[in-house]
Tab-separated table of C-alpha atoms in Angstrom:
chain	number	residue	atom	x	y	z
A	12	MET	CA	6.744	-21.366	31.286
A	13	PHE	CA	4.538	-21.409	28.183
A	14	SER	CA	2.030	-18.592	27.838
A	15	LEU	CA	-1.588	-19.218	28.826
A	16	ASP	CA	-2.576	-19.023	25.128
A	17	THR	CA	-0.099	-21.780	24.281
A	18	ILE	CA	-1.340	-24.013	27.089
A	19	LYS	CA	-4.984	-23.521	26.071
A	20	SER	CA	-4.216	-24.238	22.428
A	21	ILE	CA	-2.296	-27.450	23.109
A	22	TYR	CA	-4.880	-28.648	25.647
A	23	LYS	CA	-7.697	-28.247	23.120
A	24	TYR	CA	-5.645	-30.280	20.649
A	25	ILE	CA	-4.938	-33.062	23.143
A	26	VAL	CA	-8.630	-33.501	23.993
A	27	ARG	CA	-9.581	-33.067	20.274
A	28	SER	CA	-12.108	-30.380	21.074
A	29	PRO	CA	-14.005	-29.118	18.002
A	30	VAL	CA	-13.638	-25.648	19.520
A	31	ALA	CA	-9.964	-24.694	19.479
A	32	GLY	CA	-7.913	-22.526	21.803
A	33	PRO	CA	-6.107	-19.441	20.458
A	34	PRO	CA	-4.195	-19.932	17.175
A	35	LEU	CA	-0.467	-19.987	17.850
A	36	ARG	CA	0.732	-19.993	14.254
A	37	ALA	CA	-0.368	-18.397	11.004
A	38	SER	CA	0.292	-19.503	7.456
A	39	LEU	CA	-0.062	-16.505	5.130
A	40	THR	CA	-0.101	-16.988	1.381
A	41	LEU	CA	0.980	-13.507	0.367
A	42	SER	CA	0.358	-13.982	-3.341
A	43	ASN	CA	-0.521	-16.783	-5.720
A	44	LYS	CA	1.649	-15.143	-8.370
A	45	CYS	CA	4.807	-16.980	-9.336
A	46	ASN	CA	7.512	-16.478	-11.915
A	47	LEU	CA	7.858	-20.227	-12.448
A	48	ARG	CA	5.506	-22.822	-13.925
A	49	CYS	CA	6.053	-25.927	-11.819
A	50	ILE	CA	4.362	-29.008	-13.228
A	51	THR	CA	3.334	-30.204	-9.756
A	52	CYS	CA	1.630	-26.974	-8.620
A	53	SER	CA	-1.633	-25.242	-9.504
A	54	THR	CA	-1.062	-22.002	-7.584
A	55	TRP	CA	0.429	-19.992	-10.447
A	56	ASN	CA	-2.430	-20.906	-12.796
A	57	ARG	CA	-5.329	-19.242	-10.962
A	58	GLY	CA	-6.107	-16.414	-13.371
A	59	ASP	CA	-8.702	-14.031	-11.929
A	60	ASP	CA	-7.769	-14.991	-8.355
A	61	PHE	CA	-4.770	-12.643	-8.619
A	62	LYS	CA	-7.029	-9.594	-8.932
A	63	ASN	CA	-8.510	-9.979	-5.461
A	64	GLU	CA	-5.359	-10.437	-3.405
A	65	LEU	CA	-5.004	-8.546	-0.127
A	66	ARG	CA	-3.320	-5.175	-0.493
A	67	PRO	CA	-0.238	-4.570	1.686
A	68	ASP	CA	-2.204	-2.263	4.015
A	69	GLU	CA	-4.923	-4.925	4.392
A	70	LEU	CA	-2.374	-7.607	5.130
A	71	LEU	CA	-0.610	-5.505	7.762
A	72	ARG	CA	-3.962	-5.014	9.485
A	73	VAL	CA	-4.505	-8.792	9.394
A	74	VAL	CA	-1.057	-9.392	10.909
A	75	ASP	CA	-1.899	-7.038	13.777
A	76	GLU	CA	-5.151	-8.893	14.373
A	77	LEU	CA	-3.388	-12.259	14.274
A	78	ILE	CA	-0.887	-11.104	16.887
A	79	ASP	CA	-3.717	-9.853	19.093
A	80	SER	CA	-5.434	-13.246	18.658
A	81	GLY	CA	-2.420	-15.129	20.006
A	82	VAL	CA	-0.348	-15.937	16.902
A	83	ARG	CA	3.374	-16.060	17.657
A	84	ILE	CA	4.813	-17.883	14.641
A	85	PHE	CA	4.337	-16.767	11.020
A	86	TYR	CA	4.917	-18.781	7.858
A	87	LEU	CA	4.949	-16.641	4.695
A	88	PHE	CA	4.182	-18.494	1.481
A	89	GLY	CA	3.314	-18.002	-2.185
A	90	GLY	CA	3.300	-18.450	-5.166
A	91	GLU	CA	6.624	-16.724	-4.829
A	92	PRO	CA	6.529	-14.573	-1.661
A	93	LEU	CA	9.226	-12.195	-2.896
A	94	LEU	CA	6.871	-11.056	-5.672
A	95	TYR	CA	4.518	-9.566	-3.078
A	96	PRO	CA	5.132	-5.789	-2.862
A	97	GLY	CA	4.651	-5.667	0.918
A	98	PHE	CA	6.775	-8.707	1.800
A	99	PHE	CA	9.477	-6.885	3.742
A	100	ASP	CA	6.982	-4.655	5.572
A	101	VAL	CA	5.175	-7.753	6.819
A	102	VAL	CA	8.405	-9.348	8.030
A	103	LYS	CA	9.532	-6.146	9.757
A	104	LYS	CA	6.211	-5.836	11.601
A	105	ILE	CA	6.527	-9.406	12.887
A	106	SER	CA	10.184	-8.914	13.830
A	107	ALA	CA	9.401	-5.668	15.676
A	108	LYS	CA	7.176	-7.691	18.012
A	109	GLY	CA	9.960	-10.190	18.658
A	110	LEU	CA	8.000	-12.957	16.937
A	111	PHE	CA	9.167	-15.666	14.555
A	112	SER	CA	8.842	-15.587	10.764
A	113	GLU	CA	9.988	-17.861	7.988
A	114	THR	CA	9.405	-18.092	4.264
A	115	VAL	CA	9.898	-20.408	1.303
A	116	SER	CA	11.288	-19.048	-1.949
A	117	ASN	CA	12.273	-20.522	-5.289
A	118	GLY	CA	15.439	-18.409	-5.007
A	119	THR	CA	15.409	-17.064	-8.543
A	120	LEU	CA	14.620	-13.458	-7.544
A	121	ILE	CA	17.404	-13.135	-4.977
A	122	ASN	CA	20.056	-10.688	-6.123
A	123	GLU	CA	22.565	-8.818	-3.943
A	124	GLU	CA	20.064	-6.111	-3.015
A	125	THR	CA	17.296	-8.604	-2.180
A	126	ALA	CA	19.688	-10.728	-0.106
A	127	LYS	CA	20.569	-7.640	1.957
A	128	LYS	CA	16.880	-6.761	2.421
A	129	ILE	CA	16.124	-10.296	3.613
A	130	ILE	CA	18.841	-10.096	6.252
A	131	ASP	CA	17.900	-6.553	7.313
A	132	SER	CA	14.194	-7.405	7.652
A	133	GLY	CA	14.794	-9.702	10.618
A	134	LEU	CA	13.428	-12.813	8.909
A	135	ASN	CA	14.299	-15.797	11.088
A	136	LYS	CA	14.407	-18.526	8.478
A	137	ILE	CA	14.296	-18.951	4.712
A	138	TRP	CA	13.856	-22.129	2.725
A	139	ILE	CA	15.170	-22.223	-0.830
A	140	SER	CA	13.609	-24.935	-3.002
A	141	LEU	CA	15.817	-27.104	-5.168
A	142	ASP	CA	14.501	-30.380	-6.528
A	143	GLY	CA	17.477	-31.769	-8.409
A	144	PRO	CA	20.549	-30.978	-10.463
A	145	CYS	CA	20.190	-28.567	-13.375
A	146	GLY	CA	18.154	-30.434	-16.010
A	147	VAL	CA	15.959	-32.217	-13.473
A	148	HIS	CA	15.143	-29.058	-11.527
A	149	ASP	CA	14.336	-27.097	-14.674
A	150	GLU	CA	12.030	-29.853	-15.922
A	151	ILE	CA	10.010	-29.702	-12.699
A	152	ARG	CA	9.984	-25.895	-12.561
A	153	GLY	CA	8.880	-25.501	-16.171
A	154	ILE	CA	11.334	-22.678	-17.004
A	155	PRO	CA	14.836	-23.196	-18.502
A	156	GLY	CA	17.677	-21.683	-16.493
A	157	THR	CA	15.808	-21.879	-13.199
A	158	PHE	CA	18.387	-24.061	-11.469
A	159	ASP	CA	21.304	-21.712	-12.147
A	160	ARG	CA	19.311	-18.700	-10.924
A	161	ALA	CA	18.085	-20.501	-7.806
A	162	LEU	CA	21.551	-21.746	-6.880
A	163	HIS	CA	22.975	-18.256	-7.440
A	164	GLY	CA	20.294	-16.780	-5.174
A	165	LEU	CA	21.025	-19.376	-2.519
A	166	LYS	CA	24.721	-18.555	-2.594
A	167	LEU	CA	24.039	-14.813	-2.362
A	168	ILE	CA	21.908	-15.156	0.762
A	169	CYS	CA	24.553	-17.432	2.290
A	170	GLU	CA	27.249	-14.836	1.543
A	171	GLU	CA	25.176	-12.037	3.071
A	172	LYS	CA	24.554	-14.125	6.193
A	173	LYS	CA	28.288	-14.721	6.591
A	174	LYS	CA	29.167	-11.077	5.881
A	175	THR	CA	26.736	-9.695	8.468
A	176	ASN	CA	27.012	-12.560	10.964
A	177	SER	CA	23.222	-12.810	10.793
A	178	PRO	CA	21.409	-15.473	12.841
A	179	ILE	CA	19.046	-16.202	9.929
A	180	LEU	CA	18.741	-19.902	9.155
A	181	ILE	CA	18.974	-21.010	5.540
A	182	ASP	CA	17.461	-24.339	4.615
A	183	LEU	CA	17.208	-26.303	1.408
A	184	ALA	CA	13.773	-27.758	0.684
A	185	VAL	CA	13.736	-30.843	-1.536
A	186	THR	CA	10.437	-32.316	-2.664
A	187	VAL	CA	10.803	-35.882	-3.886
A	188	SER	CA	8.889	-37.136	-6.915
A	189	HIS	CA	9.144	-39.784	-9.599
A	190	ILE	CA	11.212	-37.325	-11.627
A	191	ASN	CA	14.027	-36.547	-9.198
A	192	TYR	CA	14.416	-39.320	-6.626
A	193	LYS	CA	17.422	-40.895	-8.355
A	194	HIS	CA	19.319	-37.592	-8.216
A	195	LEU	CA	19.168	-36.807	-4.489
A	196	VAL	CA	22.805	-37.629	-3.681
A	197	GLU	CA	24.010	-35.503	-6.577
A	198	LEU	CA	21.818	-32.602	-5.453
A	199	VAL	CA	22.926	-32.662	-1.822
A	200	ASP	CA	26.574	-32.890	-2.885
A	201	LEU	CA	26.110	-29.730	-4.959
A	202	VAL	CA	25.382	-27.700	-1.810
A	203	LYS	CA	27.629	-29.519	0.648
A	204	ASP	CA	30.000	-26.555	1.063
A	205	LEU	CA	27.297	-23.958	1.756
A	206	PRO	CA	26.565	-22.789	5.340
A	207	LEU	CA	23.088	-24.298	5.404
A	208	PHE	CA	21.220	-25.116	8.562
A	209	GLU	CA	19.348	-28.093	7.169
A	210	VAL	CA	18.477	-29.976	4.009
A	211	ASN	CA	14.913	-31.211	4.334
A	212	ILE	CA	13.727	-34.038	2.096
A	213	ARG	CA	10.008	-34.768	1.944
A	214	HIS	CA	7.389	-36.299	-0.303
A	215	MET	CA	5.216	-34.107	-2.497
A	216	GLY	CA	1.633	-33.538	-1.411
A	217	VAL	CA	-1.256	-34.417	-3.690
A	218	PHE	CA	-5.035	-34.587	-3.451
A	219	PHE	CA	-6.165	-37.650	-5.375
A	220	LYS	CA	-9.511	-37.881	-7.115
A	221	ASP	CA	-10.690	-40.367	-4.496
A	222	ASP	CA	-9.738	-37.880	-1.766
A	223	LEU	CA	-11.842	-35.152	-3.351
A	224	GLN	CA	-14.811	-37.524	-3.485
A	225	ASN	CA	-14.219	-38.460	0.155
A	226	ILE	CA	-14.150	-34.784	1.166
A	227	GLU	CA	-17.440	-34.161	-0.599
A	228	LYS	CA	-18.986	-37.192	1.109
A	229	VAL	CA	-17.757	-36.390	4.630
A	230	LEU	CA	-18.009	-32.588	4.621
A	231	GLY	CA	-20.475	-31.954	1.847
A	232	VAL	CA	-17.924	-29.705	0.137
A	233	ASP	CA	-17.154	-29.740	-3.588
A	234	MET	CA	-13.400	-29.180	-3.972
A	235	GLY	CA	-13.267	-30.167	-7.607
A	236	GLY	CA	-14.469	-26.862	-9.033
A	237	LYS	CA	-12.558	-23.796	-10.146
A	238	ASN	CA	-10.702	-23.244	-6.895
A	239	THR	CA	-9.141	-26.678	-6.702
A	240	PRO	CA	-6.833	-27.447	-3.777
A	241	LEU	CA	-3.259	-26.210	-3.767
A	242	PHE	CA	-1.876	-29.733	-4.019
A	243	SER	CA	-4.204	-30.856	-6.777
A	244	ARG	CA	-1.619	-31.477	-9.489
A	245	GLY	CA	1.102	-34.042	-9.792
A	246	GLU	CA	-0.785	-37.268	-9.124
A	247	ASP	CA	1.145	-38.809	-12.021
A	248	LYS	CA	4.465	-37.586	-10.565
A	249	ILE	CA	4.295	-39.207	-7.118
A	250	LEU	CA	6.592	-42.042	-6.175
A	251	THR	CA	5.296	-45.463	-7.138
A	252	PRO	CA	5.803	-48.441	-4.795
A	253	GLU	CA	8.612	-49.528	-7.115
A	254	ASP	CA	10.220	-46.089	-6.891
A	255	ILE	CA	10.074	-46.171	-3.103
A	256	LYS	CA	11.907	-49.504	-3.038
A	257	GLU	CA	14.677	-47.937	-5.117
A	258	LEU	CA	14.627	-44.744	-3.063
A	259	ARG	CA	15.246	-46.279	0.364
A	260	PRO	CA	18.861	-47.368	-0.314
A	261	ILE	CA	19.521	-43.894	-1.746
A	262	LEU	CA	18.230	-42.292	1.450
A	263	ARG	CA	20.299	-44.638	3.616
A	264	ASP	CA	23.351	-43.692	1.558
A	265	LEU	CA	22.630	-40.026	2.275
A	266	GLN	CA	22.196	-40.749	5.975
A	267	SER	CA	25.609	-42.453	6.079
A	268	ARG	CA	27.394	-39.391	4.710
A	269	LYS	CA	28.740	-36.538	6.814
A	270	TYR	CA	27.682	-33.004	6.008
A	271	ASN	CA	28.210	-29.672	7.735
A	272	PHE	CA	24.444	-29.202	7.914
A	273	ALA	CA	21.639	-31.285	9.329
A	274	LEU	CA	19.980	-33.722	6.957
A	275	HIS	CA	16.324	-34.358	7.710
A	276	ILE	CA	14.520	-37.103	5.819
A	277	GLU	CA	10.822	-37.477	6.513
A	278	PRO	CA	10.358	-40.866	8.227
A	279	HIS	CA	7.350	-41.704	6.051
A	280	PHE	CA	9.697	-42.703	3.230
A	281	PHE	CA	10.622	-45.756	5.291
A	282	THR	CA	7.104	-46.682	6.414
A	283	VAL	CA	4.794	-45.944	3.458
A	284	ASP	CA	5.019	-48.187	0.402
A	285	ASP	CA	2.137	-46.811	-1.636
A	286	TRP	CA	1.521	-43.069	-1.327
A	287	SER	CA	-1.854	-43.268	-3.056
A	288	ILE	CA	-3.033	-45.220	-0.006
A	289	GLY	CA	-1.135	-43.179	2.575
A	290	ARG	CA	-0.964	-43.991	6.287
A	291	THR	CA	-3.617	-45.576	8.443
A	292	ASP	CA	-2.758	-44.131	11.856
A	293	VAL	CA	-1.959	-40.518	11.083
A	294	HIS	CA	-4.871	-38.563	12.525
A	295	THR	CA	-2.910	-36.584	15.080
A	296	CYS	CA	-2.412	-33.398	13.030
A	297	PHE	CA	-2.345	-30.340	15.263
A	298	HIS	CA	-2.555	-27.840	12.388
A	299	LEU	CA	-6.302	-27.614	12.927
A	300	TRP	CA	-5.883	-26.630	16.580
A	301	THR	CA	-2.811	-24.396	16.364
A	302	GLN	CA	-2.467	-22.859	12.896
A	303	ILE	CA	-4.736	-20.565	10.914
A	304	CYS	CA	-4.175	-20.387	7.159
A	305	ILE	CA	-5.057	-17.295	5.155
A	306	ASN	CA	-4.948	-17.330	1.379
A	307	ALA	CA	-3.843	-14.420	-0.799
A	308	ASP	CA	-7.432	-13.269	-1.335
A	309	GLY	CA	-8.192	-13.164	2.392
A	310	LYS	CA	-10.086	-16.440	2.433
A	311	VAL	CA	-9.323	-18.620	5.460
A	312	ASN	CA	-8.688	-22.345	5.077
A	313	PRO	CA	-8.227	-25.070	7.705
A	314	CYS	CA	-4.818	-25.969	6.266
A	315	MET	CA	-2.687	-24.908	3.313
A	316	TRP	CA	-3.511	-28.287	1.770
A	317	TRP	CA	-7.176	-27.416	2.056
A	318	ASP	CA	-7.242	-24.077	0.279
A	319	GLY	CA	-10.297	-25.158	-1.702
A	320	TYR	CA	-12.319	-25.359	1.527
A	321	VAL	CA	-13.164	-21.838	2.711
A	322	VAL	CA	-14.222	-21.298	6.333
A	323	GLY	CA	-14.118	-17.516	6.433
A	324	ASP	CA	-12.878	-14.232	4.975
A	325	VAL	CA	-10.670	-11.787	6.890
A	326	ARG	CA	-12.225	-8.905	4.956
A	327	LYS	CA	-15.613	-9.739	6.485
A	328	ASP	CA	-15.094	-11.404	9.857
A	329	SER	CA	-12.712	-11.340	12.801
A	330	ILE	CA	-9.937	-13.891	13.100
A	331	MET	CA	-11.385	-15.477	16.230
A	332	LYS	CA	-14.883	-15.744	14.742
A	333	ILE	CA	-13.439	-17.584	11.740
A	334	TRP	CA	-11.101	-19.712	13.870
A	335	ASN	CA	-14.041	-21.388	15.586
A	336	SER	CA	-16.566	-21.104	12.772
A	337	PRO	CA	-18.911	-24.030	12.005
A	338	GLY	CA	-16.888	-24.990	8.935
A	339	PHE	CA	-13.622	-25.082	10.863
A	340	ASN	CA	-15.135	-27.034	13.739
A	341	LYS	CA	-16.647	-29.501	11.295
A	342	ILE	CA	-13.309	-30.515	9.852
A	343	ARG	CA	-11.810	-30.848	13.356
A	344	LYS	CA	-14.617	-33.253	14.274
A	345	ASN	CA	-14.208	-35.306	11.105
A	346	ILE	CA	-10.452	-35.431	10.562
A	347	SER	CA	-10.307	-39.186	11.194
A	348	LYS	CA	-12.680	-39.742	8.269
A	349	LEU	CA	-10.690	-37.695	5.750
A	350	SER	CA	-8.478	-39.798	3.514
A	351	ALA	CA	-6.459	-36.828	2.207
A	352	CYS	CA	-4.951	-36.281	5.666
A	353	SER	CA	-3.407	-39.753	5.542
A	354	LYS	CA	-1.084	-38.545	2.764
A	355	CYS	CA	0.091	-35.395	4.529
A	356	THR	CA	3.866	-35.097	4.859
A	357	TYR	CA	3.907	-32.335	7.461
A	358	PHE	CA	3.309	-34.239	10.671
A	359	TYR	CA	4.209	-37.578	12.164
A	360	ARG	CA	1.987	-40.283	13.536
A	361	THR	CA	1.945	-39.355	17.199
A	362	LEU	CA	2.248	-36.226	19.323
A	363	PRO	CA	5.503	-37.457	20.978
A	364	GLU	CA	7.061	-37.897	17.516
A	365	ASN	CA	6.083	-34.353	16.576
A	366	ILE	CA	7.539	-32.989	19.812
A	367	LYS	CA	10.742	-34.964	19.267
A	368	ARG	CA	11.111	-33.414	15.828
A	369	ALA	CA	10.516	-29.917	17.195
A	370	VAL	CA	13.097	-30.374	19.954
A	371	ALA	CA	15.606	-31.707	17.424
A	372	VAL	CA	15.442	-28.423	15.506
A	373	PRO	CA	17.566	-25.930	17.472
A	374	ASN	CA	15.791	-22.943	15.936
A	375	PHE	CA	12.267	-24.127	16.639
A	376	PRO	CA	10.598	-20.931	17.912
A	377	PHE	CA	9.794	-22.064	21.436
A	378	LYS	CA	10.650	-18.581	22.740
A	379	SER	CA	7.744	-17.140	20.783
A	380	LEU	CA	5.385	-19.531	22.549
A	381	PHE	CA	6.411	-18.122	25.928
A	382	LYS	CA	5.250	-14.627	24.978
A	383	LYS	CA	1.971	-13.312	26.364
């Protein structure tokens, strides 16, 4: 049976209460630093923000507090998470409690030693990002040679998994844009012989100028200043309606092929024609009721998309005080009025669809949600 915390959290989501139950999941941006210069991301270009990032000892304290608050599932992000000096200590602390952790890496920093450390840390799942064959990937990442290094890192972690018989799950994350959508079959074929768990294909996330104006109108929050949202770049790289028409036969071709790994294509590709408009019936996101997001500087945001909207600071307040702070509750009450949420690629239209997706993923950390 699910833990009482899990039941409370889901119940509060179902009734759309502005006051949430305990957070079940935590998204931790360990560092905004990155060794790449992706043209669709603003994280690496934050200058002075790097100077105020949580120290490893501060972050370990935060992890302890999150666990005490009810968090059972941890997502570790960047920038590039492997650049954070305390990365493996954080993972080991989570693993020691029998809880679930996963991370997303660009793969370029994975050598034989790092691959071994990843396996030994007890990390449950790692996503390696590849957005196309060599030239296409390097164009998006902004650094020549990135594809070869990322693919090498991916192969090393796969070899270490096989050597140690580790249960770690290795996924490929593919973000589709105007630049790479014609190269998806070629990309997937490049990794077809690797022992991957899943190849996940999803649309890129972007805050449009109209969305920022809508946020300011609904919430009274200016997100167009220095600390612009994480997904604030790349508006000119999203799929056009014409691109999407060309993309759908490509996706159906991929679906018709047989691979040794699961192939997950976000269903929105088949239902949304114009991503600048988004979806009209999407407001079922349970991030706001189940997941707390902490940026590298300790600032708390309602969602990793919304890292320009600060609702608290873990250096100043407790997790639970922030979790149900006025700013957090305000966005829960107004989610149906926020146009940016209609472009989110992380959740489906209805709760049953989200549950179906979770059940379809054999490694979904249900066991963690049973823990007291």
